[in-house]
Every structure is written in structure tokens, then in C-alpha cells.
Amino acid sequence: LSPCLDQEEPENPRLKEEQEEFWTSQEEEQLQRLEETNLRWHTNVHTGEKPFVSDVCGEEFYRQDHVTTDVKVHTGEKPFGCSACGKRFNVKRNLNRHMIVHTGEKPFGCSVCGKRFNTKVYLTRHIRVHTGEKPFGCSICGKRFIAKVYLTIHLKVHTGEKPFGCSICGKRFNAKKNLTRHIRVHTGERPFGCSACGKRFKEKGSLTRHMKVHTGEKPFGCSVCGKRFNRRGYLSLHTRVHTGESPFGCDVCGKRFKQQVHLTRHVKAHTGEKPFGCSVCGKRFKVKGDLTRHMKCENCQP
């Protein structure tokens, strides 16, 4: 009789042992080849060699698997889907990173300030805020950045490249996050809510700044008088009180201002522009603050 093709595990202990040894050796060989490949690819980072080229766009890469990822970017293929929200990704590691959004897990903590992050990459980037390290430099203007992604976005300032376009109004942007932020102008979406007062914001950064109103945190201090501020921008404005700097000048009369908003308001004195109109009585104003004060008038309550 011919033996069955779908044989069960052999009864012979010696034969079973030989099979286990064979599969173990196969796994060890595969692991060794994988380690050798990863070492070769990693060495390319130091030598600068990029032997792997995308057939689609011609971009060169250190690793073969990066070419595979690049092709998916062009084809739009996203084979890895989130079981919680359905969002799809072109590589599995991005899906794994995304899943932490649902679990809320932040396993990586900063040893300096205690802030926690959901990926080691974000922690590494954050630590540079404390150390002041900016390893990524622009070859054109010399400006340096704590993360490569910020350098990539910055380079588009020099090239003028704006690959991300709004499907509603056509306005274009040099970074996808800027497009995402802009689209909320059309949709009115404010996905970031304050847990203390319920106020909602279009950007996470705006929520972070707002939270300091509740906590009273003022991390930015003036080196001259010691006055403290909850935003770096407010500190920069305040510093001009000491330096006397007025960097914003009127092209018409030459008058100078410490803030751009004050110059903008002043220019309307020359142009006569009054872009803010009362919906009740039709009276128009140069600045929104004047309209707001006017609307509080009893006769113009809508």
C-alpha cells in the first residue's frame, strides 16, 4: 500500500527528534540571515549608501523594505486595517503605533520632566527639547531641527513645493498636517476639547496652551524683569518692551509697531477698510474688537 500523503506526526521517536532538529536549524538559519540583512542595511545609514531604488519615483533608500513601503505610498495601497475604527495603513508598524491611540497606552516616559509618550521615537524627539540637540540641519540656510520630519517640511520653504491641496478651495500646503488643520476651517470641526471647561479647539497646540489658563502654569520667564508668561509668543512680545524693538513698519507713513496686529489695524486708517460689519444695523468697523463692543449695545442685540 502506498503511504498516505497527509501523514500524521511519526510514531518513531528518533524520526520525530530528527524532524524537530531540522525545523530548529531552519529557523536558526532564517534568523541569522535576517540579522545579517538588518546589519547590512543598518551599515548603509553610516556609509550613506542607498542601493535600493523605487521604480515608481526613483527615490533611493537604505533598506529594501523602505522601497516596498514607498510603492504603497504611490499606489495608495493600505493593507493593514484598525479593528477599532477602520483606519487603514500601508505598513504594519504604523498600525501598531496607531492602536495605542485606542488603548491610551504611553509606555515611554521622560526621565527629566515625566511626560509620557506612546512611541520611543516621540520620546527621543522630546528629550532634545531638554538637551537643546538639533541634529538635522538645512543645507541651504543652516537652520536646525530636533526631528527629520521638521527639516523635510522646512525644505519646502526653499523649493516652494506645496504637494497637499484642499479639495474645497484649492489652497495648497507644504505639509499634510497644515492641510488637515486648514480643512477644519471649512468643516468647523474642533476635535480637541478642554476637560476643565469644555471649550473646544481646532488644534491640539491651542488646547495645550489653553490648559495653562486652568493650571496657572507660566513656563516662559523674562530674563530682564522676571515676569512670566504661559506662551513663548507672549514672552517674545514682552521682551520688546525692554529692547524697544518695533519690527513692523507702515509702508505709507513709516510708523513702526511692536506687533503685527497693531500694524494691520493702523494700515486700515490709510485704506479706510472696514471689514467687520454689524448684522443688525449695518455699521462697519476696522477691527473685530470694535464690532464686538458695538454688538453689546442694547439696540443691536440680534
PDB file of C-alpha atoms in Angstrom:
ATOM      1  CA  LEU A   1       0.000   0.000   0.000  1.00  0.00           C
ATOM      2  CA  SER A   2       1.204   3.481  -0.823  1.00  0.00           C
ATOM      3  CA  PRO A   3       1.625   5.715   2.220  1.00  0.00           C
ATOM      4  CA  CYS A   4      -0.950   8.454   2.813  1.00  0.00           C
ATOM      5  CA  LEU A   5       0.242  11.874   1.657  1.00  0.00           C
ATOM      6  CA  ASP A   6      -1.212  13.627   4.720  1.00  0.00           C
ATOM      7  CA  GLN A   7       0.826  11.737   7.275  1.00  0.00           C
ATOM      8  CA  GLU A   8       0.468  12.461  10.968  1.00  0.00           C
ATOM      9  CA  GLU A   9       3.490  13.051  13.166  1.00  0.00           C
ATOM     10  CA  PRO A  10       5.726   9.951  13.140  1.00  0.00           C
ATOM     11  CA  GLU A  11       5.392   7.434  15.936  1.00  0.00           C
ATOM     12  CA  ASN A  12       9.134   6.725  15.762  1.00  0.00           C
ATOM     13  CA  PRO A  13      10.765   8.888  18.498  1.00  0.00           C
ATOM     14  CA  ARG A  14      14.053   9.037  16.599  1.00  0.00           C
ATOM     15  CA  LEU A  15      12.345  10.270  13.402  1.00  0.00           C
ATOM     16  CA  LYS A  16      10.355  12.848  15.396  1.00  0.00           C
ATOM     17  CA  GLU A  17      13.562  14.119  17.010  1.00  0.00           C
ATOM     18  CA  GLU A  18      15.250  14.436  13.605  1.00  0.00           C
ATOM     19  CA  GLN A  19      12.285  16.476  12.273  1.00  0.00           C
ATOM     20  CA  GLU A  20      12.411  18.834  15.267  1.00  0.00           C
ATOM     21  CA  GLU A  21      16.169  19.293  14.797  1.00  0.00           C
ATOM     22  CA  PHE A  22      15.600  20.046  11.097  1.00  0.00           C
ATOM     23  CA  TRP A  23      12.942  22.709  11.751  1.00  0.00           C
ATOM     24  CA  THR A  24      15.012  24.250  14.557  1.00  0.00           C
ATOM     25  CA  SER A  25      18.038  24.508  12.268  1.00  0.00           C
ATOM     26  CA  GLN A  26      15.841  26.063   9.546  1.00  0.00           C
ATOM     27  CA  GLU A  27      14.537  28.691  11.981  1.00  0.00           C
ATOM     28  CA  GLU A  28      18.064  29.465  13.195  1.00  0.00           C
ATOM     29  CA  GLU A  29      19.285  29.890   9.617  1.00  0.00           C
ATOM     30  CA  GLN A  30      16.386  32.226   8.790  1.00  0.00           C
ATOM     31  CA  LEU A  31      17.033  34.273  11.937  1.00  0.00           C
ATOM     32  CA  GLN A  32      20.749  34.503  11.137  1.00  0.00           C
ATOM     33  CA  ARG A  33      20.017  35.630   7.557  1.00  0.00           C
ATOM     34  CA  LEU A  34      17.569  38.237   8.883  1.00  0.00           C
ATOM     35  CA  GLU A  35      20.144  39.584  11.357  1.00  0.00           C
ATOM     36  CA  GLU A  36      22.806  39.737   8.635  1.00  0.00           C
ATOM     37  CA  THR A  37      20.409  41.585   6.313  1.00  0.00           C
ATOM     38  CA  ASN A  38      19.438  44.081   9.014  1.00  0.00           C
ATOM     39  CA  LEU A  39      23.106  44.691   9.833  1.00  0.00           C
ATOM     40  CA  ARG A  40      23.891  45.298   6.149  1.00  0.00           C
ATOM     41  CA  TRP A  41      21.003  47.730   5.821  1.00  0.00           C
ATOM     42  CA  HIS A  42      21.954  49.484   9.063  1.00  0.00           C
ATOM     43  CA  THR A  43      25.544  49.914   7.849  1.00  0.00           C
ATOM     44  CA  ASN A  44      24.171  51.846   4.861  1.00  0.00           C
ATOM     45  CA  VAL A  45      22.943  54.533   7.285  1.00  0.00           C
ATOM     46  CA  HIS A  46      26.546  55.227   8.321  1.00  0.00           C
ATOM     47  CA  THR A  47      28.107  54.932   4.857  1.00  0.00           C
ATOM     48  CA  GLY A  48      25.350  56.950   3.194  1.00  0.00           C
ATOM     49  CA  GLU A  49      24.877  54.225   0.591  1.00  0.00           C
ATOM     50  CA  LYS A  50      21.334  53.936  -0.784  1.00  0.00           C
ATOM     51  CA  PRO A  51      21.364  50.913  -3.096  1.00  0.00           C
ATOM     52  CA  PHE A  52      17.591  50.383  -3.238  1.00  0.00           C
ATOM     53  CA  VAL A  53      15.716  52.480  -5.797  1.00  0.00           C
ATOM     54  CA  SER A  54      11.955  52.926  -6.175  1.00  0.00           C
ATOM     55  CA  ASP A  55      10.759  52.010  -9.676  1.00  0.00           C
ATOM     56  CA  VAL A  56       7.899  54.482  -9.290  1.00  0.00           C
ATOM     57  CA  CYS A  57       9.599  57.763  -8.342  1.00  0.00           C
ATOM     58  CA  GLY A  58      13.322  56.988  -8.485  1.00  0.00           C
ATOM     59  CA  GLU A  59      13.922  57.814  -4.810  1.00  0.00           C
ATOM     60  CA  GLU A  60      16.811  55.927  -3.199  1.00  0.00           C
ATOM     61  CA  PHE A  61      16.625  54.104   0.138  1.00  0.00           C
ATOM     62  CA  TYR A  62      18.902  52.445   2.702  1.00  0.00           C
ATOM     63  CA  ARG A  63      16.631  49.401   3.058  1.00  0.00           C
ATOM     64  CA  GLN A  64      14.751  47.163   0.639  1.00  0.00           C
ATOM     65  CA  ASP A  65      11.583  47.196   2.761  1.00  0.00           C
ATOM     66  CA  HIS A  66      11.504  51.005   2.512  1.00  0.00           C
ATOM     67  CA  VAL A  67      11.143  50.633  -1.266  1.00  0.00           C
ATOM     68  CA  THR A  68       8.129  48.372  -0.706  1.00  0.00           C
ATOM     69  CA  THR A  69       6.610  50.991   1.609  1.00  0.00           C
ATOM     70  CA  ASP A  70       7.297  53.769  -0.902  1.00  0.00           C
ATOM     71  CA  VAL A  71       5.485  51.878  -3.662  1.00  0.00           C
ATOM     72  CA  LYS A  72       2.400  51.623  -1.420  1.00  0.00           C
ATOM     73  CA  VAL A  73       2.513  55.397  -0.903  1.00  0.00           C
ATOM     74  CA  HIS A  74       2.232  55.890  -4.679  1.00  0.00           C
ATOM     75  CA  THR A  75      -0.360  53.167  -5.285  1.00  0.00           C
ATOM     76  CA  GLY A  76      -2.430  54.126  -2.250  1.00  0.00           C
ATOM     77  CA  GLU A  77      -2.417  50.523  -1.043  1.00  0.00           C
ATOM     78  CA  LYS A  78      -3.189  50.232   2.678  1.00  0.00           C
ATOM     79  CA  PRO A  79      -3.489  46.542   3.525  1.00  0.00           C
ATOM     80  CA  PHE A  80      -3.413  46.916   7.323  1.00  0.00           C
ATOM     81  CA  GLY A  81      -6.697  47.982   8.938  1.00  0.00           C
ATOM     82  CA  CYS A  82      -7.530  49.011  12.511  1.00  0.00           C
ATOM     83  CA  SER A  83     -10.151  46.705  14.046  1.00  0.00           C
ATOM     84  CA  ALA A  84     -11.388  49.516  16.311  1.00  0.00           C
ATOM     85  CA  CYS A  85     -12.007  52.426  13.922  1.00  0.00           C
ATOM     86  CA  GLY A  86     -11.335  51.034  10.439  1.00  0.00           C
ATOM     87  CA  LYS A  87      -8.463  53.404   9.631  1.00  0.00           C
ATOM     88  CA  ARG A  88      -6.001  51.769   7.249  1.00  0.00           C
ATOM     89  CA  PHE A  89      -2.200  51.884   6.942  1.00  0.00           C
ATOM     90  CA  ASN A  90       0.426  50.973   4.368  1.00  0.00           C
ATOM     91  CA  VAL A  91       2.788  49.294   6.863  1.00  0.00           C
ATOM     92  CA  LYS A  92       2.072  47.178   9.927  1.00  0.00           C
ATOM     93  CA  ARG A  93       4.288  49.211  12.268  1.00  0.00           C
ATOM     94  CA  ASN A  94       2.102  52.276  11.619  1.00  0.00           C
ATOM     95  CA  LEU A  95      -0.977  50.236  12.526  1.00  0.00           C
ATOM     96  CA  ASN A  96       0.709  49.065  15.746  1.00  0.00           C
ATOM     97  CA  ARG A  97       1.590  52.668  16.589  1.00  0.00           C
ATOM     98  CA  HIS A  98      -1.994  53.773  15.843  1.00  0.00           C
ATOM     99  CA  MET A  99      -3.537  51.114  18.118  1.00  0.00           C
ATOM    100  CA  ILE A 100      -2.030  52.900  21.124  1.00  0.00           C
ATOM    101  CA  VAL A 101      -4.433  55.785  20.368  1.00  0.00           C
ATOM    102  CA  HIS A 102      -7.307  53.481  21.336  1.00  0.00           C
ATOM    103  CA  THR A 103      -5.612  51.853  24.342  1.00  0.00           C
ATOM    104  CA  GLY A 104      -4.240  55.153  25.677  1.00  0.00           C
ATOM    105  CA  GLU A 105      -1.001  53.370  26.493  1.00  0.00           C
ATOM    106  CA  LYS A 106       2.062  55.615  26.893  1.00  0.00           C
ATOM    107  CA  PRO A 107       4.872  53.295  27.934  1.00  0.00           C
ATOM    108  CA  PHE A 108       7.768  55.691  27.270  1.00  0.00           C
ATOM    109  CA  GLY A 109       8.457  58.308  29.963  1.00  0.00           C
ATOM    110  CA  CYS A 110      10.845  61.279  30.012  1.00  0.00           C
ATOM    111  CA  SER A 111      13.338  60.986  32.892  1.00  0.00           C
ATOM    112  CA  VAL A 112      13.650  64.797  33.065  1.00  0.00           C
ATOM    113  CA  CYS A 113      10.045  66.059  33.257  1.00  0.00           C
ATOM    114  CA  GLY A 114       7.990  62.858  33.475  1.00  0.00           C
ATOM    115  CA  LYS A 115       5.978  63.484  30.306  1.00  0.00           C
ATOM    116  CA  ARG A 116       4.936  60.213  28.672  1.00  0.00           C
ATOM    117  CA  PHE A 117       4.711  59.158  25.023  1.00  0.00           C
ATOM    118  CA  ASN A 118       3.171  56.321  23.045  1.00  0.00           C
ATOM    119  CA  THR A 119       6.290  55.675  20.933  1.00  0.00           C
ATOM    120  CA  LYS A 120      10.022  55.668  21.624  1.00  0.00           C
ATOM    121  CA  VAL A 121      10.549  57.936  18.594  1.00  0.00           C
ATOM    122  CA  TYR A 122       8.392  60.666  20.168  1.00  0.00           C
ATOM    123  CA  LEU A 123      10.258  60.323  23.474  1.00  0.00           C
ATOM    124  CA  THR A 124      13.636  60.627  21.723  1.00  0.00           C
ATOM    125  CA  ARG A 125      12.426  63.744  19.906  1.00  0.00           C
ATOM    126  CA  HIS A 126      11.062  65.241  23.149  1.00  0.00           C
ATOM    127  CA  ILE A 127      14.314  64.708  25.073  1.00  0.00           C
ATOM    128  CA  ARG A 128      16.019  67.039  22.589  1.00  0.00           C
ATOM    129  CA  VAL A 129      13.826  69.849  23.958  1.00  0.00           C
ATOM    130  CA  HIS A 130      15.726  69.449  27.251  1.00  0.00           C
ATOM    131  CA  THR A 131      19.182  68.856  25.757  1.00  0.00           C
ATOM    132  CA  GLY A 132      18.862  71.507  23.045  1.00  0.00           C
ATOM    133  CA  GLU A 133      20.141  68.988  20.488  1.00  0.00           C
ATOM    134  CA  LYS A 134      19.110  69.716  16.900  1.00  0.00           C
ATOM    135  CA  PRO A 135      20.814  67.076  14.758  1.00  0.00           C
ATOM    136  CA  PHE A 136      19.022  67.848  11.491  1.00  0.00           C
ATOM    137  CA  GLY A 137      20.333  70.895   9.634  1.00  0.00           C
ATOM    138  CA  CYS A 138      19.156  72.642   6.468  1.00  0.00           C
ATOM    139  CA  SER A 139      21.917  72.623   3.840  1.00  0.00           C
ATOM    140  CA  ILE A 140      20.563  75.850   2.338  1.00  0.00           C
ATOM    141  CA  CYS A 141      20.093  78.246   5.281  1.00  0.00           C
ATOM    142  CA  GLY A 142      21.643  76.329   8.169  1.00  0.00           C
ATOM    143  CA  LYS A 143      18.516  76.273  10.330  1.00  0.00           C
ATOM    144  CA  ARG A 144      18.462  73.196  12.564  1.00  0.00           C
ATOM    145  CA  PHE A 145      15.665  70.944  13.839  1.00  0.00           C
ATOM    146  CA  ILE A 146      15.065  68.319  16.525  1.00  0.00           C
ATOM    147  CA  ALA A 147      13.378  65.921  14.080  1.00  0.00           C
ATOM    148  CA  LYS A 148      13.931  64.955  10.460  1.00  0.00           C
ATOM    149  CA  VAL A 149      10.240  65.445   9.656  1.00  0.00           C
ATOM    150  CA  TYR A 150      10.538  69.136  10.607  1.00  0.00           C
ATOM    151  CA  LEU A 151      13.553  69.526   8.320  1.00  0.00           C
ATOM    152  CA  THR A 152      11.640  67.885   5.453  1.00  0.00           C
ATOM    153  CA  ILE A 153       8.764  70.338   5.915  1.00  0.00           C
ATOM    154  CA  HIS A 154      11.184  73.273   6.190  1.00  0.00           C
ATOM    155  CA  LEU A 155      12.972  72.406   2.935  1.00  0.00           C
ATOM    156  CA  LYS A 156       9.732  73.028   1.059  1.00  0.00           C
ATOM    157  CA  VAL A 157      10.048  76.691   2.092  1.00  0.00           C
ATOM    158  CA  HIS A 158      13.097  76.880  -0.174  1.00  0.00           C
ATOM    159  CA  THR A 159      11.715  74.751  -3.013  1.00  0.00           C
ATOM    160  CA  GLY A 160       8.239  76.300  -2.881  1.00  0.00           C
ATOM    161  CA  GLU A 161       6.777  72.803  -3.079  1.00  0.00           C
ATOM    162  CA  LYS A 162       3.198  72.523  -1.821  1.00  0.00           C
ATOM    163  CA  PRO A 163       2.046  68.995  -2.640  1.00  0.00           C
ATOM    164  CA  PHE A 164      -1.052  68.978  -0.419  1.00  0.00           C
ATOM    165  CA  GLY A 165      -4.116  70.724  -1.870  1.00  0.00           C
ATOM    166  CA  CYS A 166      -7.517  71.487  -0.322  1.00  0.00           C
ATOM    167  CA  SER A 167     -10.292  69.801  -2.323  1.00  0.00           C
ATOM    168  CA  ILE A 168     -12.738  72.541  -1.273  1.00  0.00           C
ATOM    169  CA  CYS A 169     -10.968  75.836  -2.026  1.00  0.00           C
ATOM    170  CA  GLY A 170      -7.796  74.711  -3.806  1.00  0.00           C
ATOM    171  CA  LYS A 171      -5.370  76.288  -1.328  1.00  0.00           C
ATOM    172  CA  ARG A 172      -2.122  74.321  -1.161  1.00  0.00           C
ATOM    173  CA  PHE A 173       0.206  73.441   1.717  1.00  0.00           C
ATOM    174  CA  ASN A 174       3.737  72.133   2.203  1.00  0.00           C
ATOM    175  CA  ALA A 175       2.747  69.645   4.925  1.00  0.00           C
ATOM    176  CA  LYS A 176      -0.207  67.298   5.321  1.00  0.00           C
ATOM    177  CA  LYS A 177      -0.819  68.404   8.921  1.00  0.00           C
ATOM    178  CA  ASN A 178      -1.244  72.001   7.693  1.00  0.00           C
ATOM    179  CA  LEU A 179      -3.849  70.819   5.169  1.00  0.00           C
ATOM    180  CA  THR A 180      -5.665  68.843   7.880  1.00  0.00           C
ATOM    181  CA  ARG A 181      -5.705  71.938  10.089  1.00  0.00           C
ATOM    182  CA  HIS A 182      -6.965  74.103   7.197  1.00  0.00           C
ATOM    183  CA  ILE A 183      -9.832  71.756   6.296  1.00  0.00           C
ATOM    184  CA  ARG A 184     -11.298  72.378   9.760  1.00  0.00           C
ATOM    185  CA  VAL A 185     -11.908  75.975   8.645  1.00  0.00           C
ATOM    186  CA  HIS A 186     -14.429  74.571   6.141  1.00  0.00           C
ATOM    187  CA  THR A 187     -15.898  71.818   8.330  1.00  0.00           C
ATOM    188  CA  GLY A 188     -15.932  73.782  11.589  1.00  0.00           C
ATOM    189  CA  GLU A 189     -14.563  70.687  13.322  1.00  0.00           C
ATOM    190  CA  ARG A 190     -12.982  71.264  16.739  1.00  0.00           C
ATOM    191  CA  PRO A 191     -11.787  67.816  17.816  1.00  0.00           C
ATOM    192  CA  PHE A 192      -9.776  68.890  20.863  1.00  0.00           C
ATOM    193  CA  GLY A 193     -11.850  69.615  23.983  1.00  0.00           C
ATOM    194  CA  CYS A 194     -10.833  71.043  27.364  1.00  0.00           C
ATOM    195  CA  SER A 195     -11.675  68.624  30.191  1.00  0.00           C
ATOM    196  CA  ALA A 196     -11.970  71.541  32.640  1.00  0.00           C
ATOM    197  CA  CYS A 197     -14.362  73.962  30.906  1.00  0.00           C
ATOM    198  CA  GLY A 198     -15.483  72.156  27.747  1.00  0.00           C
ATOM    199  CA  LYS A 199     -14.091  74.741  25.327  1.00  0.00           C
ATOM    200  CA  ARG A 200     -13.100  73.122  22.033  1.00  0.00           C
ATOM    201  CA  PHE A 201     -10.227  73.799  19.643  1.00  0.00           C
ATOM    202  CA  LYS A 202      -9.211  73.015  16.076  1.00  0.00           C
ATOM    203  CA  GLU A 203      -5.599  72.257  17.028  1.00  0.00           C
ATOM    204  CA  LYS A 204      -4.028  70.259  19.838  1.00  0.00           C
ATOM    205  CA  GLY A 205      -1.451  73.013  20.380  1.00  0.00           C
ATOM    206  CA  SER A 206      -4.244  75.514  21.062  1.00  0.00           C
ATOM    207  CA  LEU A 207      -5.731  73.170  23.670  1.00  0.00           C
ATOM    208  CA  THR A 208      -2.320  72.715  25.304  1.00  0.00           C
ATOM    209  CA  ARG A 209      -1.875  76.490  25.539  1.00  0.00           C
ATOM    210  CA  HIS A 210      -5.433  76.913  26.842  1.00  0.00           C
ATOM    211  CA  MET A 211      -4.923  74.351  29.636  1.00  0.00           C
ATOM    212  CA  LYS A 212      -2.310  76.663  31.172  1.00  0.00           C
ATOM    213  CA  VAL A 213      -5.173  79.082  31.925  1.00  0.00           C
ATOM    214  CA  HIS A 214      -6.579  76.467  34.323  1.00  0.00           C
ATOM    215  CA  THR A 215      -3.267  75.219  35.731  1.00  0.00           C
ATOM    216  CA  GLY A 216      -1.761  78.700  36.062  1.00  0.00           C
ATOM    217  CA  GLU A 217       1.445  77.365  34.536  1.00  0.00           C
ATOM    218  CA  LYS A 218       3.754  80.067  33.157  1.00  0.00           C
ATOM    219  CA  PRO A 219       6.896  78.308  31.964  1.00  0.00           C
ATOM    220  CA  PHE A 220       8.342  81.237  29.987  1.00  0.00           C
ATOM    221  CA  GLY A 221      10.154  83.861  32.058  1.00  0.00           C
ATOM    222  CA  CYS A 222      11.665  87.232  31.086  1.00  0.00           C
ATOM    223  CA  SER A 223      15.417  87.286  31.782  1.00  0.00           C
ATOM    224  CA  VAL A 224      15.296  91.067  32.359  1.00  0.00           C
ATOM    225  CA  CYS A 225      12.419  91.637  34.805  1.00  0.00           C
ATOM    226  CA  GLY A 226      11.361  88.102  35.726  1.00  0.00           C
ATOM    227  CA  LYS A 227       7.770  88.441  34.517  1.00  0.00           C
ATOM    228  CA  ARG A 228       6.396  85.082  33.430  1.00  0.00           C
ATOM    229  CA  PHE A 229       4.093  84.035  30.587  1.00  0.00           C
ATOM    230  CA  ASN A 230       2.124  80.957  29.574  1.00  0.00           C
ATOM    231  CA  ARG A 231       3.165  81.272  25.920  1.00  0.00           C
ATOM    232  CA  ARG A 232       6.551  81.754  24.296  1.00  0.00           C
ATOM    233  CA  GLY A 233       4.972  84.216  21.844  1.00  0.00           C
ATOM    234  CA  TYR A 234       3.797  86.456  24.702  1.00  0.00           C
ATOM    235  CA  LEU A 235       7.323  86.450  26.146  1.00  0.00           C
ATOM    236  CA  SER A 236       8.739  87.496  22.755  1.00  0.00           C
ATOM    237  CA  LEU A 237       6.263  90.391  22.575  1.00  0.00           C
ATOM    238  CA  HIS A 238       7.049  91.441  26.147  1.00  0.00           C
ATOM    239  CA  THR A 239      10.819  91.413  25.521  1.00  0.00           C
ATOM    240  CA  ARG A 240      10.338  94.259  23.020  1.00  0.00           C
ATOM    241  CA  VAL A 241       9.279  96.480  25.938  1.00  0.00           C
ATOM    242  CA  HIS A 242      12.865  96.223  27.205  1.00  0.00           C
ATOM    243  CA  THR A 243      14.649  96.305  23.836  1.00  0.00           C
ATOM    244  CA  GLY A 244      12.430  98.986  22.286  1.00  0.00           C
ATOM    245  CA  GLU A 245      12.290  96.890  19.122  1.00  0.00           C
ATOM    246  CA  SER A 246       9.443  97.758  16.743  1.00  0.00           C
ATOM    247  CA  PRO A 247       9.982  95.418  13.791  1.00  0.00           C
ATOM    248  CA  PHE A 248       6.729  96.137  11.943  1.00  0.00           C
ATOM    249  CA  GLY A 249       6.734  99.308   9.830  1.00  0.00           C
ATOM    250  CA  CYS A 250       3.964 101.041   7.861  1.00  0.00           C
ATOM    251  CA  ASP A 251       4.830 101.392   4.148  1.00  0.00           C
ATOM    252  CA  VAL A 252       2.680 104.541   3.910  1.00  0.00           C
ATOM    253  CA  CYS A 253       3.809 106.751   6.794  1.00  0.00           C
ATOM    254  CA  GLY A 254       6.749 104.858   8.266  1.00  0.00           C
ATOM    255  CA  LYS A 255       5.248 104.481  11.741  1.00  0.00           C
ATOM    256  CA  ARG A 256       6.551 101.371  13.488  1.00  0.00           C
ATOM    257  CA  PHE A 257       4.884  98.851  15.779  1.00  0.00           C
ATOM    258  CA  LYS A 258       5.904  96.102  18.176  1.00  0.00           C
ATOM    259  CA  GLN A 259       3.183  93.713  16.958  1.00  0.00           C
ATOM    260  CA  GLN A 260       1.923  92.732  13.504  1.00  0.00           C
ATOM    261  CA  VAL A 261      -1.699  93.034  14.651  1.00  0.00           C
ATOM    262  CA  HIS A 262      -1.144  96.700  15.570  1.00  0.00           C
ATOM    263  CA  LEU A 263       0.364  97.424  12.153  1.00  0.00           C
ATOM    264  CA  THR A 264      -2.565  95.700  10.411  1.00  0.00           C
ATOM    265  CA  ARG A 265      -5.025  97.807  12.400  1.00  0.00           C
ATOM    266  CA  HIS A 266      -3.044 101.002  11.629  1.00  0.00           C
ATOM    267  CA  VAL A 267      -2.905 100.349   7.857  1.00  0.00           C
ATOM    268  CA  LYS A 268      -6.717 100.421   7.759  1.00  0.00           C
ATOM    269  CA  ALA A 269      -6.516 104.080   8.822  1.00  0.00           C
ATOM    270  CA  HIS A 270      -4.868 104.762   5.436  1.00  0.00           C
ATOM    271  CA  THR A 271      -7.042 102.454   3.326  1.00  0.00           C
ATOM    272  CA  GLY A 272     -10.332 103.205   5.088  1.00  0.00           C
ATOM    273  CA  GLU A 273     -11.072  99.479   5.082  1.00  0.00           C
ATOM    274  CA  LYS A 274     -13.791  98.368   7.493  1.00  0.00           C
ATOM    275  CA  PRO A 275     -14.157  94.609   7.020  1.00  0.00           C
ATOM    276  CA  PHE A 276     -16.277  93.919  10.115  1.00  0.00           C
ATOM    277  CA  GLY A 277     -19.990  94.711   9.745  1.00  0.00           C
ATOM    278  CA  CYS A 278     -22.895  94.628  12.215  1.00  0.00           C
ATOM    279  CA  SER A 279     -25.568  92.198  11.008  1.00  0.00           C
ATOM    280  CA  VAL A 280     -28.305  94.247  12.739  1.00  0.00           C
ATOM    281  CA  CYS A 281     -27.688  97.891  11.799  1.00  0.00           C
ATOM    282  CA  GLY A 282     -25.057  97.520   9.078  1.00  0.00           C
ATOM    283  CA  LYS A 283     -22.455  99.755  10.742  1.00  0.00           C
ATOM    284  CA  ARG A 284     -18.903  98.718   9.850  1.00  0.00           C
ATOM    285  CA  PHE A 285     -15.669  98.634  11.831  1.00  0.00           C
ATOM    286  CA  LYS A 286     -11.921  98.405  11.211  1.00  0.00           C
ATOM    287  CA  VAL A 287     -11.251  95.801  13.905  1.00  0.00           C
ATOM    288  CA  LYS A 288     -13.278  92.885  15.252  1.00  0.00           C
ATOM    289  CA  GLY A 289     -12.969  94.120  18.841  1.00  0.00           C
ATOM    290  CA  ASP A 290     -14.848  97.317  17.976  1.00  0.00           C
ATOM    291  CA  LEU A 291     -17.624  95.267  16.366  1.00  0.00           C
ATOM    292  CA  THR A 292     -17.853  93.020  19.438  1.00  0.00           C
ATOM    293  CA  ARG A 293     -18.193  96.051  21.720  1.00  0.00           C
ATOM    294  CA  HIS A 294     -20.795  97.535  19.382  1.00  0.00           C
ATOM    295  CA  MET A 295     -22.853  94.316  19.362  1.00  0.00           C
ATOM    296  CA  LYS A 296     -23.200  94.565  23.135  1.00  0.00           C
ATOM    297  CA  CYS A 297     -25.189  97.771  22.565  1.00  0.00           C
ATOM    298  CA  GLU A 298     -28.823  97.126  23.532  1.00  0.00           C
ATOM    299  CA  ASN A 299     -30.154  98.381  20.184  1.00  0.00           C
ATOM    300  CA  CYS A 300     -28.034  95.936  18.202  1.00  0.00           C
ATOM    301  CA  GLN A 301     -28.726  92.722  20.072  1.00  0.00           C
ATOM    302  CA  PRO A 302     -29.671  90.141  17.377  1.00  0.00           C
TER     303      PRO A 302
END
